[in-house]
Amino acid sequence: LMAKFVGKSKLNAAVFISGRGSNLRSLINYSKKKLSPIKIVLVVSSNKEAQGLNYAKMNNIKNIVVIYKNIPKAEKKLLDTLVKYKIQLICLAGFMKILSKKFLLKFKGQILNIHPSLLPNYKGLHTHKRVIENKEKFTGCTVHLVNSCLDSGKIILQKKIKILRKDNENSLTKKVLKLEHQLYPKAIVKFLSNR
């Protein structure tokens, strides 16, 4: 699949975060590979304390903090910045804000999200806790297109793992996060090859 992108210029991508940014770090590492189809030119955070902003700074990637007190104003700032950096793909990575329908229309079919469950099961928050409480045998993660319904867009790729008896919310969080780091780059390649 990767071979498809050889010699093509990379797409400008923005990664949206709200927290520690471990998926951001893995996407930055991936984007630096010669065969990667994306170049991360912008990191957007909804939280000025987000640790992930450090990865952006360490890699000299332009970063902005958008505070969602006034949503129309926040989204205007966001859209202006996305246009300025000619963003062609948005990757949500632990972004804890809901994007408005108006915003989603402007970037229709260009926004991906990673979610720590096997969608359509366990949309929303506290997925690992709910998975354990329901004594599920498997869990995993999903990369999907973002639409106006929470965690409901077209599924691009999923990866599943077995839940062990000794697993708790913490151990599952760590395991699924490792999976996410492997899955997101693969999903981006799959998504872009089918465009």
mmCIF file with all atom_site columns, C-alpha atoms in Angstrom:
data_model
loop_
_atom_site.group_PDB
_atom_site.id
_atom_site.type_symbol
_atom_site.label_atom_id
_atom_site.label_alt_id
_atom_site.label_comp_id
_atom_site.label_asym_id
_atom_site.label_entity_id
_atom_site.label_seq_id
_atom_site.pdbx_PDB_ins_code
_atom_site.Cartn_x
_atom_site.Cartn_y
_atom_site.Cartn_z
_atom_site.occupancy
_atom_site.B_iso_or_equiv
_atom_site.pdbx_formal_charge
_atom_site.auth_seq_id
_atom_site.auth_comp_id
_atom_site.auth_asym_id
_atom_site.auth_atom_id
_atom_site.pdbx_PDB_model_num
ATOM 1   C CA . LEU A 1 1   ? 0.000   0.000   0.000  1.00 0.00 ? 1   LEU A CA 1
ATOM 2   C CA . MET A 1 2   ? 2.749   2.435   0.955  1.00 0.00 ? 2   MET A CA 1
ATOM 3   C CA . ALA A 1 3   ? 4.279   2.185   -2.494 1.00 0.00 ? 3   ALA A CA 1
ATOM 4   C CA . LYS A 1 4   ? 1.289   4.092   -3.846 1.00 0.00 ? 4   LYS A CA 1
ATOM 5   C CA . PHE A 1 5   ? 2.544   7.268   -2.217 1.00 0.00 ? 5   PHE A CA 1
ATOM 6   C CA . VAL A 1 6   ? 6.144   7.156   -3.420 1.00 0.00 ? 6   VAL A CA 1
ATOM 7   C CA . GLY A 1 7   ? 7.104   10.318  -5.245 1.00 0.00 ? 7   GLY A CA 1
ATOM 8   C CA . LYS A 1 8   ? 3.861   12.063  -4.331 1.00 0.00 ? 8   LYS A CA 1
ATOM 9   C CA . SER A 1 9   ? 4.015   15.127  -2.180 1.00 0.00 ? 9   SER A CA 1
ATOM 10  C CA . LYS A 1 10  ? 2.813   14.507  1.361  1.00 0.00 ? 10  LYS A CA 1
ATOM 11  C CA . LEU A 1 11  ? -0.566  15.742  2.521  1.00 0.00 ? 11  LEU A CA 1
ATOM 12  C CA . ASN A 1 12  ? -0.597  18.497  5.132  1.00 0.00 ? 12  ASN A CA 1
ATOM 13  C CA . ALA A 1 13  ? -2.101  17.050  8.292  1.00 0.00 ? 13  ALA A CA 1
ATOM 14  C CA . ALA A 1 14  ? -3.204  18.594  11.581 1.00 0.00 ? 14  ALA A CA 1
ATOM 15  C CA . VAL A 1 15  ? -3.473  16.592  14.785 1.00 0.00 ? 15  VAL A CA 1
ATOM 16  C CA . PHE A 1 16  ? -6.009  17.684  17.427 1.00 0.00 ? 16  PHE A CA 1
ATOM 17  C CA . ILE A 1 17  ? -5.222  16.770  21.038 1.00 0.00 ? 17  ILE A CA 1
ATOM 18  C CA . SER A 1 18  ? -6.386  17.552  24.566 1.00 0.00 ? 18  SER A CA 1
ATOM 19  C CA . GLY A 1 19  ? -4.015  15.557  26.742 1.00 0.00 ? 19  GLY A CA 1
ATOM 20  C CA . ARG A 1 20  ? -0.780  13.642  26.919 1.00 0.00 ? 20  ARG A CA 1
ATOM 21  C CA . GLY A 1 21  ? -0.444  13.221  23.171 1.00 0.00 ? 21  GLY A CA 1
ATOM 22  C CA . SER A 1 22  ? 0.920   9.680   22.938 1.00 0.00 ? 22  SER A CA 1
ATOM 23  C CA . ASN A 1 23  ? -0.909  9.130   19.629 1.00 0.00 ? 23  ASN A CA 1
ATOM 24  C CA . LEU A 1 24  ? 0.434   12.467  18.457 1.00 0.00 ? 24  LEU A CA 1
ATOM 25  C CA . ARG A 1 25  ? 3.974   11.324  19.227 1.00 0.00 ? 25  ARG A CA 1
ATOM 26  C CA . SER A 1 26  ? 3.480   8.094   17.321 1.00 0.00 ? 26  SER A CA 1
ATOM 27  C CA . LEU A 1 27  ? 1.967   9.983   14.351 1.00 0.00 ? 27  LEU A CA 1
ATOM 28  C CA . ILE A 1 28  ? 4.870   12.464  14.309 1.00 0.00 ? 28  ILE A CA 1
ATOM 29  C CA . ASN A 1 29  ? 7.356   9.573   14.214 1.00 0.00 ? 29  ASN A CA 1
ATOM 30  C CA . TYR A 1 30  ? 5.356   7.918   11.472 1.00 0.00 ? 30  TYR A CA 1
ATOM 31  C CA . SER A 1 31  ? 5.045   11.126  9.417  1.00 0.00 ? 31  SER A CA 1
ATOM 32  C CA . LYS A 1 32  ? 8.830   11.467  9.310  1.00 0.00 ? 32  LYS A CA 1
ATOM 33  C CA . LYS A 1 33  ? 9.185   8.170   7.446  1.00 0.00 ? 33  LYS A CA 1
ATOM 34  C CA . LYS A 1 34  ? 9.986   8.573   3.804  1.00 0.00 ? 34  LYS A CA 1
ATOM 35  C CA . LEU A 1 35  ? 6.996   6.501   2.715  1.00 0.00 ? 35  LEU A CA 1
ATOM 36  C CA . SER A 1 36  ? 4.472   8.189   4.966  1.00 0.00 ? 36  SER A CA 1
ATOM 37  C CA . PRO A 1 37  ? 1.729   9.977   2.986  1.00 0.00 ? 37  PRO A CA 1
ATOM 38  C CA . ILE A 1 38  ? 1.328   12.755  5.560  1.00 0.00 ? 38  ILE A CA 1
ATOM 39  C CA . LYS A 1 39  ? 3.309   15.649  6.939  1.00 0.00 ? 39  LYS A CA 1
ATOM 40  C CA . ILE A 1 40  ? 2.140   17.031  10.286 1.00 0.00 ? 40  ILE A CA 1
ATOM 41  C CA . VAL A 1 41  ? 2.279   20.800  9.964  1.00 0.00 ? 41  VAL A CA 1
ATOM 42  C CA . LEU A 1 42  ? -0.037  21.784  12.804 1.00 0.00 ? 42  LEU A CA 1
ATOM 43  C CA . VAL A 1 43  ? -1.008  20.597  16.278 1.00 0.00 ? 43  VAL A CA 1
ATOM 44  C CA . VAL A 1 44  ? -4.192  21.957  17.826 1.00 0.00 ? 44  VAL A CA 1
ATOM 45  C CA . SER A 1 45  ? -4.943  21.583  21.520 1.00 0.00 ? 45  SER A CA 1
ATOM 46  C CA . SER A 1 46  ? -8.112  22.417  23.431 1.00 0.00 ? 46  SER A CA 1
ATOM 47  C CA . ASN A 1 47  ? -6.060  22.526  26.631 1.00 0.00 ? 47  ASN A CA 1
ATOM 48  C CA . LYS A 1 48  ? -3.073  24.804  27.177 1.00 0.00 ? 48  LYS A CA 1
ATOM 49  C CA . GLU A 1 49  ? -1.648  22.350  29.750 1.00 0.00 ? 49  GLU A CA 1
ATOM 50  C CA . ALA A 1 50  ? -1.729  19.389  27.336 1.00 0.00 ? 50  ALA A CA 1
ATOM 51  C CA . GLN A 1 51  ? 1.555   17.472  27.533 1.00 0.00 ? 51  GLN A CA 1
ATOM 52  C CA . GLY A 1 52  ? 1.226   16.714  23.839 1.00 0.00 ? 52  GLY A CA 1
ATOM 53  C CA . LEU A 1 53  ? 2.117   20.331  23.040 1.00 0.00 ? 53  LEU A CA 1
ATOM 54  C CA . ASN A 1 54  ? 5.682   19.508  24.120 1.00 0.00 ? 54  ASN A CA 1
ATOM 55  C CA . TYR A 1 55  ? 5.968   16.940  21.302 1.00 0.00 ? 55  TYR A CA 1
ATOM 56  C CA . ALA A 1 56  ? 4.871   19.595  18.828 1.00 0.00 ? 56  ALA A CA 1
ATOM 57  C CA . LYS A 1 57  ? 7.474   22.031  20.167 1.00 0.00 ? 57  LYS A CA 1
ATOM 58  C CA . MET A 1 58  ? 10.243  19.421  20.248 1.00 0.00 ? 58  MET A CA 1
ATOM 59  C CA . ASN A 1 59  ? 9.561   18.670  16.589 1.00 0.00 ? 59  ASN A CA 1
ATOM 60  C CA . ASN A 1 60  ? 9.221   22.325  15.544 1.00 0.00 ? 60  ASN A CA 1
ATOM 61  C CA . ILE A 1 61  ? 5.589   21.857  14.554 1.00 0.00 ? 61  ILE A CA 1
ATOM 62  C CA . LYS A 1 62  ? 3.387   24.934  14.680 1.00 0.00 ? 62  LYS A CA 1
ATOM 63  C CA . ASN A 1 63  ? 0.894   24.563  17.522 1.00 0.00 ? 63  ASN A CA 1
ATOM 64  C CA . ILE A 1 64  ? -2.097  26.512  18.714 1.00 0.00 ? 64  ILE A CA 1
ATOM 65  C CA . VAL A 1 65  ? -4.342  26.320  21.742 1.00 0.00 ? 65  VAL A CA 1
ATOM 66  C CA . VAL A 1 66  ? -8.016  26.913  21.053 1.00 0.00 ? 66  VAL A CA 1
ATOM 67  C CA . ILE A 1 67  ? -10.042 27.605  24.175 1.00 0.00 ? 67  ILE A CA 1
ATOM 68  C CA . TYR A 1 68  ? -13.670 26.615  23.731 1.00 0.00 ? 68  TYR A CA 1
ATOM 69  C CA . LYS A 1 69  ? -15.333 29.278  25.899 1.00 0.00 ? 69  LYS A CA 1
ATOM 70  C CA . ASN A 1 70  ? -17.026 30.822  22.905 1.00 0.00 ? 70  ASN A CA 1
ATOM 71  C CA . ILE A 1 71  ? -17.513 28.047  20.342 1.00 0.00 ? 71  ILE A CA 1
ATOM 72  C CA . PRO A 1 72  ? -18.165 30.157  17.188 1.00 0.00 ? 72  PRO A CA 1
ATOM 73  C CA . LYS A 1 73  ? -15.106 32.296  17.999 1.00 0.00 ? 73  LYS A CA 1
ATOM 74  C CA . ALA A 1 74  ? -12.950 29.237  18.784 1.00 0.00 ? 74  ALA A CA 1
ATOM 75  C CA . GLU A 1 75  ? -13.950 27.514  15.570 1.00 0.00 ? 75  GLU A CA 1
ATOM 76  C CA . LYS A 1 76  ? -13.334 30.636  13.510 1.00 0.00 ? 76  LYS A CA 1
ATOM 77  C CA . LYS A 1 77  ? -9.776  30.827  14.871 1.00 0.00 ? 77  LYS A CA 1
ATOM 78  C CA . LEU A 1 78  ? -9.393  27.130  14.150 1.00 0.00 ? 78  LEU A CA 1
ATOM 79  C CA . LEU A 1 79  ? -10.703 27.326  10.585 1.00 0.00 ? 79  LEU A CA 1
ATOM 80  C CA . ASP A 1 80  ? -8.544  30.358  9.773  1.00 0.00 ? 80  ASP A CA 1
ATOM 81  C CA . THR A 1 81  ? -5.459  28.498  11.011 1.00 0.00 ? 81  THR A CA 1
ATOM 82  C CA . LEU A 1 82  ? -6.356  25.310  9.103  1.00 0.00 ? 82  LEU A CA 1
ATOM 83  C CA . VAL A 1 83  ? -6.770  27.322  5.904  1.00 0.00 ? 83  VAL A CA 1
ATOM 84  C CA . LYS A 1 84  ? -3.523  29.188  6.506  1.00 0.00 ? 84  LYS A CA 1
ATOM 85  C CA . TYR A 1 85  ? -1.597  25.900  6.808  1.00 0.00 ? 85  TYR A CA 1
ATOM 86  C CA . LYS A 1 86  ? -3.459  24.318  3.864  1.00 0.00 ? 86  LYS A CA 1
ATOM 87  C CA . ILE A 1 87  ? -4.606  21.372  5.978  1.00 0.00 ? 87  ILE A CA 1
ATOM 88  C CA . GLN A 1 88  ? -5.878  18.419  3.942  1.00 0.00 ? 88  GLN A CA 1
ATOM 89  C CA . LEU A 1 89  ? -6.363  15.859  6.711  1.00 0.00 ? 89  LEU A CA 1
ATOM 90  C CA . ILE A 1 90  ? -7.322  16.226  10.375 1.00 0.00 ? 90  ILE A CA 1
ATOM 91  C CA . CYS A 1 91  ? -6.477  13.465  12.842 1.00 0.00 ? 91  CYS A CA 1
ATOM 92  C CA . LEU A 1 92  ? -8.243  13.631  16.188 1.00 0.00 ? 92  LEU A CA 1
ATOM 93  C CA . ALA A 1 93  ? -6.118  12.006  18.888 1.00 0.00 ? 93  ALA A CA 1
ATOM 94  C CA . GLY A 1 94  ? -7.773  12.285  22.272 1.00 0.00 ? 94  GLY A CA 1
ATOM 95  C CA . PHE A 1 95  ? -9.447  15.571  21.362 1.00 0.00 ? 95  PHE A CA 1
ATOM 96  C CA . MET A 1 96  ? -12.093 16.111  24.035 1.00 0.00 ? 96  MET A CA 1
ATOM 97  C CA . LYS A 1 97  ? -14.258 18.653  22.248 1.00 0.00 ? 97  LYS A CA 1
ATOM 98  C CA . ILE A 1 98  ? -17.195 18.076  19.932 1.00 0.00 ? 98  ILE A CA 1
ATOM 99  C CA . LEU A 1 99  ? -16.750 19.777  16.551 1.00 0.00 ? 99  LEU A CA 1
ATOM 100 C CA . SER A 1 100 ? -19.807 21.639  15.286 1.00 0.00 ? 100 SER A CA 1
ATOM 101 C CA . LYS A 1 101 ? -21.792 20.476  12.242 1.00 0.00 ? 101 LYS A CA 1
ATOM 102 C CA . LYS A 1 102 ? -20.705 23.619  10.431 1.00 0.00 ? 102 LYS A CA 1
ATOM 103 C CA . PHE A 1 103 ? -17.052 22.791  11.064 1.00 0.00 ? 103 PHE A CA 1
ATOM 104 C CA . LEU A 1 104 ? -17.537 19.155  10.000 1.00 0.00 ? 104 LEU A CA 1
ATOM 105 C CA . LEU A 1 105 ? -19.152 20.259  6.734  1.00 0.00 ? 105 LEU A CA 1
ATOM 106 C CA . LYS A 1 106 ? -16.117 22.365  5.869  1.00 0.00 ? 106 LYS A CA 1
ATOM 107 C CA . PHE A 1 107 ? -13.853 19.332  6.274  1.00 0.00 ? 107 PHE A CA 1
ATOM 108 C CA . LYS A 1 108 ? -16.280 16.629  5.192  1.00 0.00 ? 108 LYS A CA 1
ATOM 109 C CA . GLY A 1 109 ? -14.512 13.323  4.612  1.00 0.00 ? 109 GLY A CA 1
ATOM 110 C CA . GLN A 1 110 ? -11.190 14.706  5.868  1.00 0.00 ? 110 GLN A CA 1
ATOM 111 C CA . ILE A 1 111 ? -11.408 14.110  9.623  1.00 0.00 ? 111 ILE A CA 1
ATOM 112 C CA . LEU A 1 112 ? -10.341 10.859  11.258 1.00 0.00 ? 112 LEU A CA 1
ATOM 113 C CA . ASN A 1 113 ? -10.651 9.864   14.903 1.00 0.00 ? 113 ASN A CA 1
ATOM 114 C CA . ILE A 1 114 ? -9.270  7.005   16.949 1.00 0.00 ? 114 ILE A CA 1
ATOM 115 C CA . HIS A 1 115 ? -11.518 5.507   19.598 1.00 0.00 ? 115 HIS A CA 1
ATOM 116 C CA . PRO A 1 116 ? -10.490 2.983   22.287 1.00 0.00 ? 116 PRO A CA 1
ATOM 117 C CA . SER A 1 117 ? -13.184 0.366   21.674 1.00 0.00 ? 117 SER A CA 1
ATOM 118 C CA . LEU A 1 118 ? -14.496 -1.871  18.922 1.00 0.00 ? 118 LEU A CA 1
ATOM 119 C CA . LEU A 1 119 ? -17.114 0.486   17.535 1.00 0.00 ? 119 LEU A CA 1
ATOM 120 C CA . PRO A 1 120 ? -20.102 0.531   17.245 1.00 0.00 ? 120 PRO A CA 1
ATOM 121 C CA . ASN A 1 121 ? -19.799 -0.804  20.815 1.00 0.00 ? 121 ASN A CA 1
ATOM 122 C CA . TYR A 1 122 ? -18.848 1.515   23.666 1.00 0.00 ? 122 TYR A CA 1
ATOM 123 C CA . LYS A 1 123 ? -19.089 4.936   22.096 1.00 0.00 ? 123 LYS A CA 1
ATOM 124 C CA . GLY A 1 124 ? -18.233 7.900   24.275 1.00 0.00 ? 124 GLY A CA 1
ATOM 125 C CA . LEU A 1 125 ? -16.118 7.981   27.429 1.00 0.00 ? 125 LEU A CA 1
ATOM 126 C CA . HIS A 1 126 ? -14.848 5.486   30.050 1.00 0.00 ? 126 HIS A CA 1
ATOM 127 C CA . THR A 1 127 ? -14.776 2.678   27.510 1.00 0.00 ? 127 THR A CA 1
ATOM 128 C CA . HIS A 1 128 ? -12.335 0.384   29.355 1.00 0.00 ? 128 HIS A CA 1
ATOM 129 C CA . LYS A 1 129 ? -14.244 0.634   32.611 1.00 0.00 ? 129 LYS A CA 1
ATOM 130 C CA . ARG A 1 130 ? -17.500 -0.247  30.830 1.00 0.00 ? 130 ARG A CA 1
ATOM 131 C CA . VAL A 1 131 ? -15.885 -3.093  28.878 1.00 0.00 ? 131 VAL A CA 1
ATOM 132 C CA . ILE A 1 132 ? -14.593 -4.664  32.109 1.00 0.00 ? 132 ILE A CA 1
ATOM 133 C CA . GLU A 1 133 ? -17.870 -4.171  33.975 1.00 0.00 ? 133 GLU A CA 1
ATOM 134 C CA . ASN A 1 134 ? -19.678 -5.981  31.163 1.00 0.00 ? 134 ASN A CA 1
ATOM 135 C CA . LYS A 1 135 ? -17.177 -8.876  31.265 1.00 0.00 ? 135 LYS A CA 1
ATOM 136 C CA . GLU A 1 136 ? -16.372 -8.600  27.555 1.00 0.00 ? 136 GLU A CA 1
ATOM 137 C CA . LYS A 1 137 ? -13.927 -11.139 26.137 1.00 0.00 ? 137 LYS A CA 1
ATOM 138 C CA . PHE A 1 138 ? -12.400 -8.749  23.593 1.00 0.00 ? 138 PHE A CA 1
ATOM 139 C CA . THR A 1 139 ? -11.773 -5.075  23.173 1.00 0.00 ? 139 THR A CA 1
ATOM 140 C CA . GLY A 1 140 ? -9.609  -2.969  20.885 1.00 0.00 ? 140 GLY A CA 1
ATOM 141 C CA . CYS A 1 141 ? -9.595  0.290   18.996 1.00 0.00 ? 141 CYS A CA 1
ATOM 142 C CA . THR A 1 142 ? -11.159 1.786   15.904 1.00 0.00 ? 142 THR A CA 1
ATOM 143 C CA . VAL A 1 143 ? -10.180 4.503   13.456 1.00 0.00 ? 143 VAL A CA 1
ATOM 144 C CA . HIS A 1 144 ? -13.247 6.043   11.848 1.00 0.00 ? 144 HIS A CA 1
ATOM 145 C CA . LEU A 1 145 ? -14.343 9.006   9.788  1.00 0.00 ? 145 LEU A CA 1
ATOM 146 C CA . VAL A 1 146 ? -15.887 11.755  11.876 1.00 0.00 ? 146 VAL A CA 1
ATOM 147 C CA . ASN A 1 147 ? -19.479 12.746  11.238 1.00 0.00 ? 147 ASN A CA 1
ATOM 148 C CA . SER A 1 148 ? -21.989 14.725  13.300 1.00 0.00 ? 148 SER A CA 1
ATOM 149 C CA . CYS A 1 149 ? -22.956 11.762  15.512 1.00 0.00 ? 149 CYS A CA 1
ATOM 150 C CA . LEU A 1 150 ? -20.525 10.806  18.280 1.00 0.00 ? 150 LEU A CA 1
ATOM 151 C CA . ASP A 1 151 ? -18.207 7.920   17.334 1.00 0.00 ? 151 ASP A CA 1
ATOM 152 C CA . SER A 1 152 ? -20.545 6.894   14.508 1.00 0.00 ? 152 SER A CA 1
ATOM 153 C CA . GLY A 1 153 ? -18.696 7.626   11.258 1.00 0.00 ? 153 GLY A CA 1
ATOM 154 C CA . LYS A 1 154 ? -17.616 5.036   8.714  1.00 0.00 ? 154 LYS A CA 1
ATOM 155 C CA . ILE A 1 155 ? -15.097 2.591   10.189 1.00 0.00 ? 155 ILE A CA 1
ATOM 156 C CA . ILE A 1 156 ? -11.720 2.596   8.430  1.00 0.00 ? 156 ILE A CA 1
ATOM 157 C CA . LEU A 1 157 ? -9.841  -0.012  10.469 1.00 0.00 ? 157 LEU A CA 1
ATOM 158 C CA . GLN A 1 158 ? -10.117 -1.919  13.748 1.00 0.00 ? 158 GLN A CA 1
ATOM 159 C CA . LYS A 1 159 ? -7.765  -4.037  15.795 1.00 0.00 ? 159 LYS A CA 1
ATOM 160 C CA . LYS A 1 160 ? -8.861  -6.285  18.607 1.00 0.00 ? 160 LYS A CA 1
ATOM 161 C CA . ILE A 1 161 ? -7.225  -7.930  21.594 1.00 0.00 ? 161 ILE A CA 1
ATOM 162 C CA . LYS A 1 162 ? -8.303  -10.487 24.124 1.00 0.00 ? 162 LYS A CA 1
ATOM 163 C CA . ILE A 1 163 ? -9.120  -9.295  27.619 1.00 0.00 ? 163 ILE A CA 1
ATOM 164 C CA . LEU A 1 164 ? -7.320  -11.355 30.240 1.00 0.00 ? 164 LEU A CA 1
ATOM 165 C CA . ARG A 1 165 ? -8.790  -12.263 33.634 1.00 0.00 ? 165 ARG A CA 1
ATOM 166 C CA . LYS A 1 166 ? -6.172  -10.190 35.393 1.00 0.00 ? 166 LYS A CA 1
ATOM 167 C CA . ASP A 1 167 ? -6.824  -7.095  33.265 1.00 0.00 ? 167 ASP A CA 1
ATOM 168 C CA . ASN A 1 168 ? -8.164  -3.972  34.956 1.00 0.00 ? 168 ASN A CA 1
ATOM 169 C CA . GLU A 1 169 ? -9.001  -0.528  33.601 1.00 0.00 ? 169 GLU A CA 1
ATOM 170 C CA . ASN A 1 170 ? -5.394  0.585   33.899 1.00 0.00 ? 170 ASN A CA 1
ATOM 171 C CA . SER A 1 171 ? -3.783  -2.424  32.197 1.00 0.00 ? 171 SER A CA 1
ATOM 172 C CA . LEU A 1 172 ? -6.376  -2.343  29.442 1.00 0.00 ? 172 LEU A CA 1
ATOM 173 C CA . THR A 1 173 ? -5.789  1.370   28.840 1.00 0.00 ? 173 THR A CA 1
ATOM 174 C CA . LYS A 1 174 ? -2.063  0.690   28.333 1.00 0.00 ? 174 LYS A CA 1
ATOM 175 C CA . LYS A 1 175 ? -2.617  -2.298  26.049 1.00 0.00 ? 175 LYS A CA 1
ATOM 176 C CA . VAL A 1 176 ? -5.181  -0.544  23.880 1.00 0.00 ? 176 VAL A CA 1
ATOM 177 C CA . LEU A 1 177 ? -2.996  2.561   23.629 1.00 0.00 ? 177 LEU A CA 1
ATOM 178 C CA . LYS A 1 178 ? -0.167  0.423   22.203 1.00 0.00 ? 178 LYS A CA 1
ATOM 179 C CA . LEU A 1 179 ? -2.631  -0.934  19.651 1.00 0.00 ? 179 LEU A CA 1
ATOM 180 C CA . GLU A 1 180 ? -3.766  2.585   18.787 1.00 0.00 ? 180 GLU A CA 1
ATOM 181 C CA . HIS A 1 181 ? -0.186  3.589   17.990 1.00 0.00 ? 181 HIS A CA 1
ATOM 182 C CA . GLN A 1 182 ? 0.040   0.711   15.490 1.00 0.00 ? 182 GLN A CA 1
ATOM 183 C CA . LEU A 1 183 ? -3.427  1.151   14.048 1.00 0.00 ? 183 LEU A CA 1
ATOM 184 C CA . TYR A 1 184 ? -3.605  4.891   13.349 1.00 0.00 ? 184 TYR A CA 1
ATOM 185 C CA . PRO A 1 185 ? -0.816  5.030   10.718 1.00 0.00 ? 185 PRO A CA 1
ATOM 186 C CA . LYS A 1 186 ? -2.192  1.917   8.964  1.00 0.00 ? 186 LYS A CA 1
ATOM 187 C CA . ALA A 1 187 ? -5.666  3.402   8.928  1.00 0.00 ? 187 ALA A CA 1
ATOM 188 C CA . ILE A 1 188 ? -4.366  6.659   7.427  1.00 0.00 ? 188 ILE A CA 1
ATOM 189 C CA . VAL A 1 189 ? -2.691  4.733   4.615  1.00 0.00 ? 189 VAL A CA 1
ATOM 190 C CA . LYS A 1 190 ? -5.819  2.675   3.981  1.00 0.00 ? 190 LYS A CA 1
ATOM 191 C CA . PHE A 1 191 ? -8.041  5.749   4.057  1.00 0.00 ? 191 PHE A CA 1
ATOM 192 C CA . LEU A 1 192 ? -5.856  7.750   1.679  1.00 0.00 ? 192 LEU A CA 1
ATOM 193 C CA . SER A 1 193 ? -5.396  4.873   -0.767 1.00 0.00 ? 193 SER A CA 1
ATOM 194 C CA . ASN A 1 194 ? -9.164  4.553   -1.089 1.00 0.00 ? 194 ASN A CA 1
ATOM 195 C CA . ARG A 1 195 ? -9.766  8.245   -1.673 1.00 0.00 ? 195 ARG A CA 1
#
